[in-house]
Amino acid sequence: MAKKWGQRIRNWMANKMDLPQDVLMDLPRITMIGQIHIYIENHRGLLAFTDKELRLLLKQGQLQIKGKSFVIKTILPEEILLEGKIDQVMFIND
Amino acid sequence: MKNLWMEYLFGIVTVKVSGKGMERFINVLIRNGFYIWKVKRHGTETITFKMRLEDAKKIRYFVRNSGCRVSFLRRTGMPFLFKRMLKNSGFLIGAGAFLIIIFVLSNVIWGIEIKGAKPATEYQIRKELDKMGVKIGKLQFSVKNVEGIQRQLTNNIGDLTWVGVELKGTTYHLQVVEKNEPKKPEQLSPQNLVAKKKAIIVKRYIEEGQPMVDKNDHVEEGQLLVSGVIGEGENSKMIAAKGEVWGETWYMSHVELPFETSFKVYNGNEEQKHSLLFGKYELPIWGFGKPDFKESETETVEHKIHFLKWELPISYVHKTIREREEYTRNYTEKEAEENALELARKQIKSLLDEDAIIKDEKILHKDNKNGKVILDVHFKIIENIAVGQPISKETHE
């Protein structure tokens, strides 16, 4: 209940005070350059990595990226830069 | 993307991880602050990525708990390059040796060119240069500098009026101007021989002409000795009189010599210093410390170092510091007299021709005054007193 309250307050603050949502709400910030690069900030770890699929753990749910010939260019605790041919970016909520 | 120069400098390792749960393993690594890049999947159970060499050394602990197998594939970067370089040190040594050889060969004398000299003089110059050590194949450092060579050549070879020595790259160019001593023209114009000094004739040797004086005759300065006019009356003919007339002449010499003289002499103590001069900063190579000489004189020789045709701002300096000492020469009265006499003889000789002979010497007056010995010496000399004097036609006719 308390967590929900916190979320709500943050959401409200973000709306009212015009602050970026990703900072306040721990959402991933995803930057894509065409099909070839994808840059994800604020992830919570690697779940699966093959040359056709990358799954990342987020604060809420997972992010699935599908494509071809994936190479992780850089990986840091909260950031990841993926290179390859990206076909899909999907959020999985369960 | 971040460029990886620093990583390259400290070394990069390509790591191969195989097994299950490689994603977890990577998560563990990045959460512990390891920097990982270029993660690639190969097949189902293998992953390769790159990491820093120093991180790779610490990886062991994390591998143990992960259930993956780790092996190192490729090593790149400076530390490995350096290692390989040591392994192939032959190349490095070769490159170094090449530089050193070029360096040495750039400072070797490769040629001596002499211009403007007759073959005979050229031979003489080459001999003199050999003596100085200026030879093809010698290092330029072991040789005097250009001014020194120039001075020594002009001093030691009489036939040279001037030598310009120039060092161009590895070749010494010598520009020579020879003394063209005018040859004594064959004197064909009629002349008499006259006495140049008051004398008593000792002997005569006359090639041509009419002798006018005899042995033991006393002649005055300018007196006719050999006449160039031969024959009498109508048949008289004018020729150039030739010959030698030796006469006894007299000279006076006055010399003074102090008993006590002080000189500044080198006492043979010397110190050699070698150094390299970089611009203004001098780096000593050999010969350290200051010599404890009271009085000294320093001779400095500087050699520029060449690389191929360029002159480097580095020079090699060789210093010689010689100790000087005051030396006082003391003569006894007898020694002083002898030396004064010797001095007088030298003084007389310098006035005379080379073939003149000192026949007799007599000390006329001797005095010791103010710490000096004063001598007046009378010399009897036998010398050629004949000198040519042209006969002018006007006076004759």
mmCIF file of N, CA and C in Angstrom, chain B residues 69-195:
data_model
loop_
_atom_site.group_PDB
_atom_site.id
_atom_site.type_symbol
_atom_site.label_atom_id
_atom_site.label_comp_id
_atom_site.label_asym_id
_atom_site.label_seq_id
_atom_site.Cartn_x
_atom_site.Cartn_y
_atom_site.Cartn_z
ATOM 1 N N ARG B 69 32.626 -21.839 -17.297
ATOM 2 C CA ARG B 69 34.062 -22.028 -17.507
ATOM 3 C C ARG B 69 34.598 -20.837 -18.304
ATOM 4 N N VAL B 70 35.711 -20.378 -17.889
ATOM 5 C CA VAL B 70 36.267 -19.160 -18.488
ATOM 6 C C VAL B 70 37.633 -19.461 -19.053
ATOM 7 N N SER B 71 37.858 -18.984 -20.276
ATOM 8 C CA SER B 71 39.231 -19.059 -20.793
ATOM 9 C C SER B 71 39.548 -17.750 -21.523
ATOM 10 N N PHE B 72 40.801 -17.480 -21.596
ATOM 11 C CA PHE B 72 41.222 -16.231 -22.240
ATOM 12 C C PHE B 72 41.684 -16.521 -23.648
ATOM 13 N N LEU B 73 41.159 -15.735 -24.596
ATOM 14 C CA LEU B 73 41.467 -16.008 -26.001
ATOM 15 C C LEU B 73 42.596 -15.120 -26.539
ATOM 16 N N ARG B 74 42.272 -13.848 -26.626
ATOM 17 C CA ARG B 74 43.263 -12.963 -27.256
ATOM 18 C C ARG B 74 43.716 -11.892 -26.296
ATOM 19 N N ARG B 75 44.942 -11.530 -26.438
ATOM 20 C CA ARG B 75 45.466 -10.443 -25.613
ATOM 21 C C ARG B 75 45.948 -9.350 -26.547
ATOM 22 N N THR B 76 45.427 -8.142 -26.362
ATOM 23 C CA THR B 76 45.905 -7.010 -27.168
ATOM 24 C C THR B 76 46.287 -5.878 -26.225
ATOM 25 N N GLY B 77 46.970 -4.909 -26.794
ATOM 26 C CA GLY B 77 47.347 -3.745 -26.001
ATOM 27 C C GLY B 77 48.832 -3.691 -25.746
ATOM 28 N N MET B 78 49.207 -2.605 -25.155
ATOM 29 C CA MET B 78 50.628 -2.312 -24.980
ATOM 30 C C MET B 78 51.409 -3.365 -24.187
ATOM 31 N N PRO B 79 50.875 -3.854 -23.058
ATOM 32 C CA PRO B 79 51.701 -4.790 -22.295
ATOM 33 C C PRO B 79 52.058 -6.023 -23.098
ATOM 34 N N PHE B 80 51.099 -6.466 -23.932
ATOM 35 C CA PHE B 80 51.377 -7.667 -24.725
ATOM 36 C C PHE B 80 52.283 -7.346 -25.904
ATOM 37 N N LEU B 81 52.040 -6.126 -26.445
ATOM 38 C CA LEU B 81 52.898 -5.680 -27.544
ATOM 39 C C LEU B 81 54.344 -5.591 -27.066
ATOM 40 N N PHE B 82 54.464 -5.095 -25.839
ATOM 41 C CA PHE B 82 55.791 -4.928 -25.253
ATOM 42 C C PHE B 82 56.458 -6.279 -25.043
ATOM 43 N N LYS B 83 55.644 -7.224 -24.567
ATOM 44 C CA LYS B 83 56.173 -8.556 -24.339
ATOM 45 C C LYS B 83 56.654 -9.179 -25.646
ATOM 46 N N ARG B 84 55.810 -8.981 -26.674
ATOM 47 C CA ARG B 84 56.172 -9.552 -27.959
ATOM 48 C C ARG B 84 57.438 -8.897 -28.504
ATOM 49 N N MET B 85 57.521 -7.581 -28.211
ATOM 50 C CA MET B 85 58.687 -6.847 -28.693
ATOM 51 C C MET B 85 59.963 -7.398 -28.044
ATOM 52 N N LEU B 86 59.848 -7.714 -26.756
ATOM 53 C CA LEU B 86 61.001 -8.290 -26.068
ATOM 54 C C LEU B 86 61.366 -9.636 -26.677
ATOM 55 N N LYS B 87 60.312 -10.390 -27.028
ATOM 56 C CA LYS B 87 60.529 -11.709 -27.602
ATOM 57 C C LYS B 87 61.259 -11.577 -28.947
ATOM 58 N N ASN B 88 60.768 -10.583 -29.728
ATOM 59 C CA ASN B 88 61.401 -10.362 -31.031
ATOM 60 C C ASN B 88 62.421 -9.235 -30.930
ATOM 61 N N SER B 89 63.214 -9.274 -29.888
ATOM 62 C CA SER B 89 64.088 -8.133 -29.625
ATOM 63 C C SER B 89 65.123 -7.944 -30.726
ATOM 64 N N GLY B 90 65.296 -8.986 -31.528
ATOM 65 C CA GLY B 90 66.234 -8.867 -32.649
ATOM 66 C C GLY B 90 65.908 -7.692 -33.535
ATOM 67 N N PHE B 91 64.614 -7.528 -33.809
ATOM 68 C CA PHE B 91 64.200 -6.414 -34.662
ATOM 69 C C PHE B 91 64.559 -5.087 -34.021
ATOM 70 N N LEU B 92 64.283 -5.032 -32.705
ATOM 71 C CA LEU B 92 64.520 -3.795 -31.980
ATOM 72 C C LEU B 92 66.005 -3.455 -31.990
ATOM 73 N N ILE B 93 66.804 -4.500 -31.734
ATOM 74 C CA ILE B 93 68.248 -4.295 -31.715
ATOM 75 C C ILE B 93 68.713 -3.855 -33.099
ATOM 76 N N GLY B 94 68.130 -4.496 -34.110
ATOM 77 C CA GLY B 94 68.484 -4.138 -35.489
ATOM 78 C C GLY B 94 68.189 -2.688 -35.776
ATOM 79 N N ALA B 95 66.993 -2.242 -35.367
ATOM 80 C CA ALA B 95 66.627 -0.849 -35.616
ATOM 81 C C ALA B 95 67.564 0.085 -34.884
ATOM 82 N N GLY B 96 67.859 -0.274 -33.644
ATOM 83 C CA GLY B 96 68.783 0.544 -32.859
ATOM 84 C C GLY B 96 70.148 0.599 -33.499
ATOM 85 N N ALA B 97 70.621 -0.571 -33.899
ATOM 86 C CA ALA B 97 71.955 -0.641 -34.505
ATOM 87 C C ALA B 97 71.997 0.178 -35.789
ATOM 88 N N PHE B 98 70.895 0.121 -36.527
ATOM 89 C CA PHE B 98 70.814 0.893 -37.771
ATOM 90 C C PHE B 98 70.987 2.375 -37.495
ATOM 91 N N LEU B 99 70.252 2.848 -36.484
ATOM 92 C CA LEU B 99 70.345 4.269 -36.139
ATOM 93 C C LEU B 99 71.767 4.630 -35.712
ATOM 94 N N ILE B 100 72.320 3.757 -34.870
ATOM 95 C CA ILE B 100 73.657 4.049 -34.354
ATOM 96 C C ILE B 100 74.664 4.074 -35.493
ATOM 97 N N ILE B 101 74.521 3.113 -36.414
ATOM 98 C CA ILE B 101 75.469 3.051 -37.525
ATOM 99 C C ILE B 101 75.363 4.302 -38.384
ATOM 100 N N ILE B 102 74.116 4.708 -38.682
ATOM 101 C CA ILE B 102 73.952 5.935 -39.483
ATOM 102 C C ILE B 102 74.566 7.110 -38.749
ATOM 103 N N PHE B 103 74.340 7.106 -37.438
ATOM 104 C CA PHE B 103 74.846 8.182 -36.609
ATOM 105 C C PHE B 103 76.367 8.256 -36.668
ATOM 106 N N VAL B 104 76.982 7.090 -36.503
ATOM 107 C CA VAL B 104 78.445 7.054 -36.510
ATOM 108 C C VAL B 104 78.968 7.422 -37.894
ATOM 109 N N LEU B 105 78.330 6.817 -38.911
ATOM 110 C CA LEU B 105 78.836 7.070 -40.263
ATOM 111 C C LEU B 105 78.641 8.528 -40.675
ATOM 112 N N SER B 106 77.630 9.188 -40.097
ATOM 113 C CA SER B 106 77.444 10.605 -40.423
ATOM 114 C C SER B 106 78.550 11.461 -39.845
ATOM 115 N N ASN B 107 79.270 10.918 -38.886
ATOM 116 C CA ASN B 107 80.307 11.711 -38.239
ATOM 117 C C ASN B 107 81.711 11.233 -38.594
ATOM 118 N N VAL B 108 81.770 10.503 -39.698
ATOM 119 C CA VAL B 108 83.070 10.012 -40.142
ATOM 120 C C VAL B 108 83.523 10.898 -41.310
ATOM 121 N N ILE B 109 84.809 11.051 -41.443
ATOM 122 C CA ILE B 109 85.317 11.806 -42.583
ATOM 123 C C ILE B 109 85.272 10.892 -43.796
ATOM 124 N N TRP B 110 84.552 11.300 -44.809
ATOM 125 C CA TRP B 110 84.429 10.434 -45.977
ATOM 126 C C TRP B 110 85.211 10.936 -47.176
ATOM 127 N N GLY B 111 85.691 12.133 -47.095
ATOM 128 C CA GLY B 111 86.440 12.614 -48.251
ATOM 129 C C GLY B 111 87.229 13.858 -47.926
ATOM 130 N N ILE B 112 88.337 13.989 -48.618
ATOM 131 C CA ILE B 112 89.135 15.200 -48.499
ATOM 132 C C ILE B 112 89.359 15.693 -49.913
ATOM 133 N N GLU B 113 88.879 16.885 -50.193
ATOM 134 C CA GLU B 113 89.036 17.416 -51.537
ATOM 135 C C GLU B 113 89.941 18.624 -51.483
ATOM 136 N N ILE B 114 90.940 18.591 -52.309
ATOM 137 C CA ILE B 114 91.881 19.713 -52.332
ATOM 138 C C ILE B 114 91.777 20.375 -53.686
ATOM 139 N N LYS B 115 91.534 21.660 -53.662
ATOM 140 C CA LYS B 115 91.377 22.384 -54.918
ATOM 141 C C LYS B 115 92.421 23.465 -55.009
ATOM 142 N N GLY B 116 92.913 23.661 -56.181
ATOM 143 C CA GLY B 116 93.790 24.801 -56.438
ATOM 144 C C GLY B 116 95.240 24.569 -56.071
ATOM 145 N N ALA B 117 95.609 23.290 -55.876
ATOM 146 C CA ALA B 117 97.004 23.035 -55.508
ATOM 147 C C ALA B 117 97.692 22.238 -56.607
ATOM 148 N N LYS B 118 98.966 22.495 -56.773
ATOM 149 C CA LYS B 118 99.761 21.682 -57.687
ATOM 150 C C LYS B 118 99.886 20.291 -57.083
ATOM 151 N N PRO B 119 100.122 19.267 -57.927
ATOM 152 C CA PRO B 119 100.213 17.901 -57.383
ATOM 153 C C PRO B 119 101.222 17.782 -56.251
ATOM 154 N N ALA B 120 102.343 18.482 -56.392
ATOM 155 C CA ALA B 120 103.377 18.376 -55.359
ATOM 156 C C ALA B 120 102.866 18.930 -54.041
ATOM 157 N N THR B 121 102.230 20.073 -54.130
ATOM 158 C CA THR B 121 101.712 20.697 -52.908
ATOM 159 C C THR B 121 100.590 19.864 -52.328
ATOM 160 N N GLU B 122 99.793 19.320 -53.239
ATOM 161 C CA GLU B 122 98.680 18.511 -52.769
ATOM 162 C C GLU B 122 99.184 17.315 -51.973
ATOM 163 N N TYR B 123 100.243 16.711 -52.493
ATOM 164 C CA TYR B 123 100.844 15.581 -51.796
ATOM 165 C C TYR B 123 101.318 16.000 -50.407
ATOM 166 N N GLN B 124 101.930 17.184 -50.375
ATOM 167 C CA GLN B 124 102.445 17.693 -49.106
ATOM 168 C C GLN B 124 101.296 17.935 -48.122
ATOM 169 N N ILE B 125 100.220 18.495 -48.650
ATOM 170 C CA ILE B 125 99.066 18.780 -47.793
ATOM 171 C C ILE B 125 98.489 17.479 -47.249
ATOM 172 N N ARG B 126 98.421 16.477 -48.139
ATOM 173 C CA ARG B 126 97.859 15.200 -47.696
ATOM 174 C C ARG B 126 98.715 14.569 -46.604
ATOM 175 N N LYS B 127 100.029 14.727 -46.771
ATOM 176 C CA LYS B 127 100.924 14.165 -45.770
ATOM 177 C C LYS B 127 100.726 14.869 -44.430
ATOM 178 N N GLU B 128 100.597 16.169 -44.517
ATOM 179 C CA GLU B 128 100.418 16.965 -43.297
ATOM 180 C C GLU B 128 99.084 16.613 -42.623
ATOM 181 N N LEU B 129 98.050 16.429 -43.462
ATOM 182 C CA LEU B 129 96.742 16.062 -42.933
ATOM 183 C C LEU B 129 96.800 14.691 -42.257
ATOM 184 N N ASP B 130 97.541 13.777 -42.887
ATOM 185 C CA ASP B 130 97.725 12.449 -42.301
ATOM 186 C C ASP B 130 98.346 12.562 -40.922
ATOM 187 N N LYS B 131 99.322 13.431 -40.839
ATOM 188 C CA LYS B 131 100.009 13.606 -39.563
ATOM 189 C C LYS B 131 99.051 14.105 -38.497
ATOM 190 N N MET B 132 98.130 14.969 -38.931
ATOM 191 C CA MET B 132 97.150 15.523 -37.989
ATOM 192 C C MET B 132 96.057 14.522 -37.662
ATOM 193 N N GLY B 133 96.001 13.448 -38.431
ATOM 194 C CA GLY B 133 94.933 12.467 -38.201
ATOM 195 C C GLY B 133 93.712 12.714 -39.046
ATOM 196 N N VAL B 134 93.784 13.640 -39.974
ATOM 197 C CA VAL B 134 92.645 13.867 -40.864
ATOM 198 C C VAL B 134 92.777 12.867 -42.006
ATOM 199 N N LYS B 135 92.101 11.740 -41.835
ATOM 200 C CA LYS B 135 92.189 10.678 -42.836
ATOM 201 C C LYS B 135 90.785 10.222 -43.150
ATOM 202 N N ILE B 136 90.618 9.653 -44.301
ATOM 203 C CA ILE B 136 89.309 9.098 -44.635
ATOM 204 C C ILE B 136 89.036 7.916 -43.725
ATOM 205 N N GLY B 137 87.869 7.923 -43.112
ATOM 206 C CA GLY B 137 87.513 6.835 -42.212
ATOM 207 C C GLY B 137 87.681 7.163 -40.750
ATOM 208 N N LYS B 138 88.230 8.343 -40.464
ATOM 209 C CA LYS B 138 88.385 8.723 -39.056
ATOM 210 C C LYS B 138 87.143 9.448 -38.569
ATOM 211 N N LEU B 139 86.914 9.394 -37.276
ATOM 212 C CA LEU B 139 85.802 10.142 -36.708
ATOM 213 C C LEU B 139 86.158 11.620 -36.631
ATOM 214 N N GLN B 140 85.152 12.431 -36.867
ATOM 215 C CA GLN B 140 85.416 13.870 -36.838
ATOM 216 C C GLN B 140 85.760 14.364 -35.442
ATOM 217 N N PHE B 141 85.341 13.612 -34.430
ATOM 218 C CA PHE B 141 85.627 14.069 -33.069
ATOM 219 C C PHE B 141 87.107 13.989 -32.745
ATOM 220 N N SER B 142 87.768 13.037 -33.389
ATOM 221 C CA SER B 142 89.163 12.817 -33.028
ATOM 222 C C SER B 142 90.075 13.818 -33.710
ATOM 223 N N VAL B 143 89.479 14.705 -34.489
ATOM 224 C CA VAL B 143 90.276 15.623 -35.295
ATOM 225 C C VAL B 143 90.085 17.033 -34.766
ATOM 226 N N LYS B 144 91.109 17.843 -34.987
ATOM 227 C CA LYS B 144 90.989 19.250 -34.589
ATOM 228 C C LYS B 144 89.849 19.914 -35.344
ATOM 229 N N ASN B 145 89.423 21.050 -34.845
ATOM 230 C CA ASN B 145 88.376 21.742 -35.598
ATOM 231 C C ASN B 145 88.985 22.436 -36.818
ATOM 232 N N VAL B 146 88.090 22.985 -37.618
ATOM 233 C CA VAL B 146 88.487 23.504 -38.923
ATOM 234 C C VAL B 146 89.558 24.596 -38.815
ATOM 235 N N GLU B 147 89.385 25.472 -37.851
ATOM 236 C CA GLU B 147 90.359 26.564 -37.700
ATOM 237 C C GLU B 147 91.739 26.014 -37.359
ATOM 238 N N GLY B 148 91.728 24.984 -36.497
ATOM 239 C CA GLY B 148 92.997 24.389 -36.096
ATOM 240 C C GLY B 148 93.722 23.781 -37.283
ATOM 241 N N ILE B 149 92.970 23.074 -38.119
ATOM 242 C CA ILE B 149 93.567 22.450 -39.303
ATOM 243 C C ILE B 149 94.131 23.526 -40.210
ATOM 244 N N GLN B 150 93.351 24.570 -40.371
ATOM 245 C CA GLN B 150 93.758 25.664 -41.255
ATOM 246 C C GLN B 150 95.063 26.278 -40.762
ATOM 247 N N ARG B 151 95.115 26.511 -39.459
ATOM 248 C CA ARG B 151 96.294 27.154 -38.896
ATOM 249 C C ARG B 151 97.518 26.265 -39.076
ATOM 250 N N GLN B 152 97.329 24.991 -38.735
ATOM 251 C CA GLN B 152 98.487 24.095 -38.786
ATOM 252 C C GLN B 152 98.997 23.943 -40.219
ATOM 253 N N LEU B 153 98.063 23.886 -41.166
ATOM 254 C CA LEU B 153 98.493 23.732 -42.557
ATOM 255 C C LEU B 153 99.280 24.952 -43.015
ATOM 256 N N THR B 154 98.754 26.125 -42.718
ATOM 257 C CA THR B 154 99.460 27.334 -43.171
ATOM 258 C C THR B 154 100.808 27.463 -42.472
ATOM 259 N N ASN B 155 100.872 27.023 -41.230
ATOM 260 C CA ASN B 155 102.151 27.131 -40.527
ATOM 261 C C ASN B 155 103.175 26.140 -41.053
ATOM 262 N N ASN B 156 102.721 24.917 -41.327
ATOM 263 C CA ASN B 156 103.694 23.862 -41.605
ATOM 264 C C ASN B 156 104.084 23.741 -43.073
ATOM 265 N N ILE B 157 103.271 24.266 -43.950
ATOM 266 C CA ILE B 157 103.622 24.149 -45.358
ATOM 267 C C ILE B 157 103.970 25.533 -45.874
ATOM 268 N N GLY B 158 105.194 25.663 -46.248
ATOM 269 C CA GLY B 158 105.688 26.979 -46.618
ATOM 270 C C GLY B 158 105.115 27.496 -47.924
ATOM 271 N N ASP B 159 104.731 26.566 -48.803
ATOM 272 C CA ASP B 159 104.306 26.988 -50.132
ATOM 273 C C ASP B 159 102.907 27.579 -50.152
ATOM 274 N N LEU B 160 102.241 27.527 -49.014
ATOM 275 C CA LEU B 160 100.852 27.954 -49.025
ATOM 276 C C LEU B 160 100.732 29.395 -48.551
ATOM 277 N N THR B 161 100.004 30.160 -49.301
ATOM 278 C CA THR B 161 99.699 31.506 -48.844
ATOM 279 C C THR B 161 98.478 31.445 -47.946
ATOM 280 N N TRP B 162 97.519 30.657 -48.398
ATOM 281 C CA TRP B 162 96.264 30.616 -47.657
ATOM 282 C C TRP B 162 95.584 29.284 -47.926
ATOM 283 N N VAL B 163 94.977 28.729 -46.906
ATOM 284 C CA VAL B 163 94.172 27.526 -47.067
ATOM 285 C C VAL B 163 92.815 27.782 -46.447
ATOM 286 N N GLY B 164 91.787 27.544 -47.212
ATOM 287 C CA GLY B 164 90.447 27.624 -46.643
ATOM 288 C C GLY B 164 89.960 26.222 -46.398
ATOM 289 N N VAL B 165 89.705 25.885 -45.153
ATOM 290 C CA VAL B 165 89.226 24.545 -44.845
ATOM 291 C C VAL B 165 87.748 24.657 -44.491
ATOM 292 N N GLU B 166 86.972 23.812 -45.119
ATOM 293 C CA GLU B 166 85.533 23.868 -44.882
ATOM 294 C C GLU B 166 85.036 22.448 -44.746
ATOM 295 N N LEU B 167 84.196 22.242 -43.767
ATOM 296 C CA LEU B 167 83.630 20.916 -43.573
ATOM 297 C C LEU B 167 82.210 20.933 -44.092
ATOM 298 N N LYS B 168 82.006 20.217 -45.192
ATOM 299 C CA LYS B 168 80.655 20.143 -45.746
ATOM 300 C C LYS B 168 80.186 18.723 -45.577
ATOM 301 N N GLY B 169 79.262 18.529 -44.645
ATOM 302 C CA GLY B 169 78.774 17.167 -44.390
ATOM 303 C C GLY B 169 79.915 16.309 -43.894
ATOM 304 N N THR B 170 80.297 15.352 -44.692
ATOM 305 C CA THR B 170 81.353 14.452 -44.246
ATOM 306 C C THR B 170 82.636 14.648 -45.042
ATOM 307 N N THR B 171 82.702 15.728 -45.807
ATOM 308 C CA THR B 171 83.869 15.948 -46.650
ATOM 309 C C THR B 171 84.558 17.253 -46.269
ATOM 310 N N TYR B 172 85.860 17.187 -46.202
ATOM 311 C CA TYR B 172 86.636 18.399 -45.997
ATOM 312 C C TYR B 172 86.997 18.989 -47.354
ATOM 313 N N HIS B 173 86.624 20.229 -47.560
ATOM 314 C CA HIS B 173 87.000 20.900 -48.790
ATOM 315 C C HIS B 173 88.124 21.869 -48.472
ATOM 316 N N LEU B 174 89.216 21.699 -49.170
ATOM 317 C CA LEU B 174 90.345 22.589 -48.945
ATOM 318 C C LEU B 174 90.555 23.437 -50.184
ATOM 319 N N GLN B 175 90.486 24.734 -49.981
ATOM 320 C CA GLN B 175 90.732 25.657 -51.082
ATOM 321 C C GLN B 175 92.115 26.239 -50.844
ATOM 322 N N VAL B 176 92.985 26.013 -51.811
ATOM 323 C CA VAL B 176 94.387 26.344 -51.586
ATOM 324 C C VAL B 176 94.799 27.496 -52.488
ATOM 325 N N VAL B 177 95.527 28.415 -51.921
ATOM 326 C CA VAL B 177 96.188 29.432 -52.734
ATOM 327 C C VAL B 177 97.680 29.276 -52.488
ATOM 328 N N GLU B 178 98.407 29.010 -53.566
ATOM 329 C CA GLU B 178 99.834 28.767 -53.398
ATOM 330 C C GLU B 178 100.616 30.061 -53.533
ATOM 331 N N LYS B 179 101.745 30.041 -52.855
ATOM 332 C CA LYS B 179 102.631 31.176 -53.020
ATOM 333 C C LYS B 179 103.291 31.039 -54.368
ATOM 334 N N ASN B 180 103.141 32.040 -55.189
ATOM 335 C CA ASN B 180 103.868 32.017 -56.442
ATOM 336 C C ASN B 180 105.116 32.840 -56.253
ATOM 337 N N GLU B 181 106.135 32.161 -55.781
ATOM 338 C CA GLU B 181 107.358 32.918 -55.547
ATOM 339 C C GLU B 181 107.969 33.254 -56.894
ATOM 340 N N PRO B 182 108.178 34.511 -57.119
ATOM 341 C CA PRO B 182 108.724 34.869 -58.427
ATOM 342 C C PRO B 182 110.132 34.298 -58.576
ATOM 343 N N LYS B 183 110.345 33.687 -59.709
ATOM 344 C CA LYS B 183 111.685 33.147 -59.970
ATOM 345 C C LYS B 183 112.623 34.297 -60.272
ATOM 346 N N LYS B 184 113.807 34.129 -59.790
ATOM 347 C CA LYS B 184 114.762 35.209 -60.059
ATOM 348 C C LYS B 184 115.034 35.246 -61.561
ATOM 349 N N PRO B 185 114.721 36.335 -62.128
ATOM 350 C CA PRO B 185 114.941 36.397 -63.567
ATOM 351 C C PRO B 185 116.429 36.267 -63.870
ATOM 352 N N GLU B 186 116.720 35.540 -64.914
ATOM 353 C CA GLU B 186 118.108 35.443 -65.363
ATOM 354 C C GLU B 186 118.567 36.849 -65.710
ATOM 355 N N GLN B 187 119.532 37.277 -64.961
ATOM 356 C CA GLN B 187 119.916 38.659 -65.187
ATOM 357 C C GLN B 187 120.835 38.734 -66.403
ATOM 358 N N LEU B 188 120.257 39.257 -67.433
ATOM 359 C CA LEU B 188 121.028 39.333 -68.666
ATOM 360 C C LEU B 188 121.530 40.732 -68.932
ATOM 361 N N SER B 189 120.892 41.645 -68.176
ATOM 362 C CA SER B 189 121.371 43.013 -68.403
ATOM 363 C C SER B 189 122.751 43.173 -67.775
ATOM 364 N N PRO B 190 123.526 43.991 -68.342
ATOM 365 C CA PRO B 190 124.904 44.148 -67.867
ATOM 366 C C PRO B 190 124.932 44.638 -66.424
ATOM 367 N N GLN B 191 125.827 44.060 -65.677
ATOM 368 C CA GLN B 191 125.940 44.514 -64.289
ATOM 369 C C GLN B 191 127.364 44.359 -63.778
ATOM 370 N N ASN B 192 127.632 45.148 -62.787
ATOM 371 C CA ASN B 192 128.880 45.015 -62.051
ATOM 372 C C ASN B 192 128.586 44.341 -60.739
ATOM 373 N N LEU B 193 129.622 43.858 -60.077
ATOM 374 C CA LEU B 193 129.446 43.399 -58.707
ATOM 375 C C LEU B 193 130.167 44.384 -57.814
ATOM 376 N N VAL B 194 129.431 44.856 -56.763
ATOM 377 C CA VAL B 194 130.057 45.795 -55.834
ATOM 378 C C VAL B 194 129.964 45.242 -54.431
ATOM 379 N N ALA B 195 130.749 45.793 -53.555
ATOM 380 C CA ALA B 195 130.769 45.350 -52.163
ATOM 381 C C ALA B 195 129.583 45.951 -51.427
#
